[in-house]
Amino acid sequence: KVFHVDPRFTRTSALADSYLPIRAGTDIALLGGVVRYILDNELDFREYVLAYTNAATIVSERFTDTEDGDGFFSGFDPATASYVQDSWQYEGHEDSSGSGHTAKERDSAAGMRHESHGAQVGGQTRRDETLQHPRCVYQILKRHFARYTPEMVERVCGIPQEKFLELAQAWTANSGRERTSMLVYSVGWTQHSVGVQYIRTGAIIQLLLGNMGRPGGGVMALRGHASIQGSTDIPTLFNLLPGYLPMPHHADHPTFADWVESIRHPGQRGFWGNARSFAASLLKAYWGDAATPENDFGYGYLPRLTGDHGTYQQVLNMIDGKIKGYFLLGQNPAVGSAHGRAQRLGMANLDWLVVRDLFMIESATFWQNGPEVATGEIVPEECRTEVFFLPAASHVEKEGTFTQTQRLLQWREKAVEPSGDARSELWFFYHLGRRLREKLASSDLPRDRALLDLTWDYPTHGPHDEPSAEAVLREINGYDVTTGRPLSTFAEAREDGSTAIGCWIYTGVYADGVNQAARRKSRHEQDWVAAEWGWAWPANRRILYNRASADPDGRPWSERKRYVWWDAEKAEWTGYDVPDFEKTKPPSYRPEPGAAGTEGIAGDDPFIMQGDGKGWLYAPSGVLDGPLPTHYEPAESPVRNPLYRQQANPTRKTYAHPVNSVNPSPPQEHSQVFPYVFSVSRLTEHHTAGGMSRTVRPLAELQPEMFVEVSPQLAAEAGLAHLAWAHVVSARAVIEAKVLVTDRLRPLRVDGRIIHQLWLPYHFGFEGLVTGDSANDLFGITLDPNVLIQESKVGTCDVRPGRRPTGPALLDLVATYQRRAGMIPGRQAPVVTTDDDGEPAR
């Protein structure tokens, strides 16, 4: 059975077994209701939960839950709107684990470094295997989710109770020893101010039901691009290095040893005990002969974090004149990022801007065709930004790998030569680096050594000296420095500089000198796991933590779902997949007291990257906004939080800047000025901001213009006519769209009142064969505190019939709404929600 949860009835909904309409931004209430249903009815897979999760672990007596803090956990610091996590730790570990104060971690999106390894756990933990101790995780979980009843789910989400119960019953019935269920989410979950906690709640359900590490289970993230997973593995992110090694912080990691110790945590259990080998091998891949043990492998060459270097801080810095130049590759922030006006004003205040793209996108022409030209905010003759547009090769015009959502690397051959001056990114960066190194060749300045000492000797071929993508893949895989032999597994990484590895989790993709990502063995010639189709990191393992597919004694939970198991005769783990466990460590293995690294992981602890080997139902650290997911309203909402007096995520990242504003929400006054909820998502016919698809004639013809979907009831209330024009207003912008009146959006009864939602595609802009206003102009900038992703799937607005005003009149209309809403430029909504008497609600 397929259950589809979405604010709008889509083409996916039409093919699902059951559709659940939901108010945008309330998924934690829905999922929390499922957690409560599982626990109240004792439907958890108890043997799995006891053995493989931290359900039995005892939490500090200093911990206070949101149920007692009215929406706040213990440790909240109002001065920084962040938590001190000491009280969240396991009993006896209050001062030896965790990360203390998290304000600095929020600015560097430090939560992302836990994507592949758990936060610190010091030594042994106290457990109650009966699950009766009032401070064991299981009991804390029950108390925390007790108020998430079917009635509360309906009150918060607008989902009828019978639809919720249908989902909860089917999910639990299809989980356990003999069956598994999969949770699939998309960008609609991540782009929220509590997006990380959405996914955490889903993981809690899957752990309770025994759906992690088993075939047909897990949590699958559907991505918006073919290689989004690849661009976080080998990152285009400011705060990570390849393989999820965290970028060092200038104040916390002055030396290589300081940096490595912060990753592996001395005495810590789990595979991150090998962090020094991974780190040294990465620096060796960067700087080759210049990276030696004597100079800490060139650690001094690495950049350092000093705070928030995310894309939204950058654009505000552009507006403030703090950034001179910018490279844009595969991005179109003029229409593809939240708060499009801020993006365009920022780019209009640079000295230079380099845009590499397939087409002349909005981010290359904003200075002459953008909306701010009409309003007079950008004057083309006076815009100071010099724009360089460089044509890029498309994915069929270059070779290389894509890493898709299940961590599978697939090699793509070049199908055709790029036309004209179009070049690949590999060509561009290789030759840019070569030319810069030539210009600096005679420099004796210490600041230039990092560039001059880089290993930059990739072989080239063809008339344009295209670098070899296979040579780059070989370097990413890693090799023995002395012999040049490609490494076969990350276990071969060494901390003495004898191995060089560009991304340790990819080691094995070039094992034996063979491009493993290029394998395409037919499904008719191999088993259903298809291990010889592409290559999955790490170690060509198709399901992470697959030790959990067997019981604590190493036997399959069921013959029907057998996947990886312990072969007692051969004394090794075997099965259909590469075991995600030490191959010869028996289920009976128990570590000696104080054992660290891999030796500290017991034979029945499948979650080997976690410090205690357990799947975390409760996260004592590593998540900045709470050890358990909690329903908070979106930053912009027409509804008072029905569960707690704290309205929105108290740790959300905000920016007090004159260009940025947030529509008022209860309990603030004037929230009725923006009475409607709007959400955005994709159309099948278009791709992201439309830079590619709006230039393709058949796709442009199928979806030729910007539109707004509304229910018949909202159309009647707002005076909107089907196929006529309407304009949508927020405190940042006004956009216009054709009206599509449809039953695919339905009014929801929420907390005793009717809430109307409207929907917009986000594929339009002012360039291409078909054009239209950008939905992203409507959003402000509010971010999730863990990963600094923007809340761009839900906001509040007003909608009016007719076309929007143009020129200065458009700015006047926005200013009128701001005055009506009592908004002052640069002033943000209170982070801590207060009662009418002004006292903190908690």
CSV table of N, CA and C in Angstrom, one decimal, residues 16 237 376 378 392 423-424 446 459 505 599 611 796 800 816 832:
chain,number,residue,atom,x,y,z
A,16,ALA,N,-1.9,6.7,-5.5
A,16,ALA,CA,-1.7,6.1,-4.1
A,16,ALA,C,-3.0,5.3,-3.7
A,237,LEU,N,29.3,22.3,0.2
A,237,LEU,CA,28.9,23.0,1.4
A,237,LEU,C,30.0,23.6,2.2
A,376,GLY,N,12.8,50.5,-10.1
A,376,GLY,CA,13.8,51.6,-9.9
A,376,GLY,C,14.9,51.2,-8.9
A,378,ILE,N,17.1,48.8,-9.2
A,378,ILE,CA,18.3,48.5,-9.9
A,378,ILE,C,18.3,49.3,-11.2
A,392,ALA,N,28.3,26.4,-20.3
A,392,ALA,CA,28.6,25.1,-19.6
A,392,ALA,C,28.1,23.9,-20.4
A,423,ARG,N,32.0,24.2,-21.9
A,423,ARG,CA,33.0,23.3,-21.3
A,423,ARG,C,32.4,22.7,-20.0
A,424,SER,N,33.0,21.6,-19.6
A,424,SER,CA,32.6,21.0,-18.3
A,424,SER,C,33.1,21.7,-17.1
A,446,PRO,N,53.8,33.3,1.9
A,446,PRO,CA,53.3,32.1,2.5
A,446,PRO,C,51.8,31.9,2.1
A,459,PRO,N,45.9,14.0,-16.0
A,459,PRO,CA,46.1,13.9,-17.4
A,459,PRO,C,44.9,14.5,-18.2
A,505,ILE,N,34.8,7.6,2.2
A,505,ILE,CA,33.6,6.8,2.0
A,505,ILE,C,33.5,6.2,0.6
A,599,GLU,N,36.8,-1.7,18.6
A,599,GLU,CA,36.8,-2.7,19.6
A,599,GLU,C,35.7,-2.4,20.7
A,611,GLY,N,28.2,6.3,18.8
A,611,GLY,CA,29.1,6.1,19.9
A,611,GLY,C,28.7,5.0,20.9
A,796,THR,N,2.9,32.6,4.8
A,796,THR,CA,1.5,33.2,4.9
A,796,THR,C,1.5,34.3,3.8
A,800,ARG,N,-5.3,38.5,-4.0
A,800,ARG,CA,-6.3,39.5,-4.5
A,800,ARG,C,-6.5,39.2,-5.9
A,816,THR,N,2.4,49.1,2.2
A,816,THR,CA,1.1,49.2,2.8
A,816,THR,C,0.8,48.0,3.6
A,832,VAL,N,11.2,33.9,21.7
A,832,VAL,CA,10.5,33.3,22.8
A,832,VAL,C,9.1,33.9,22.9
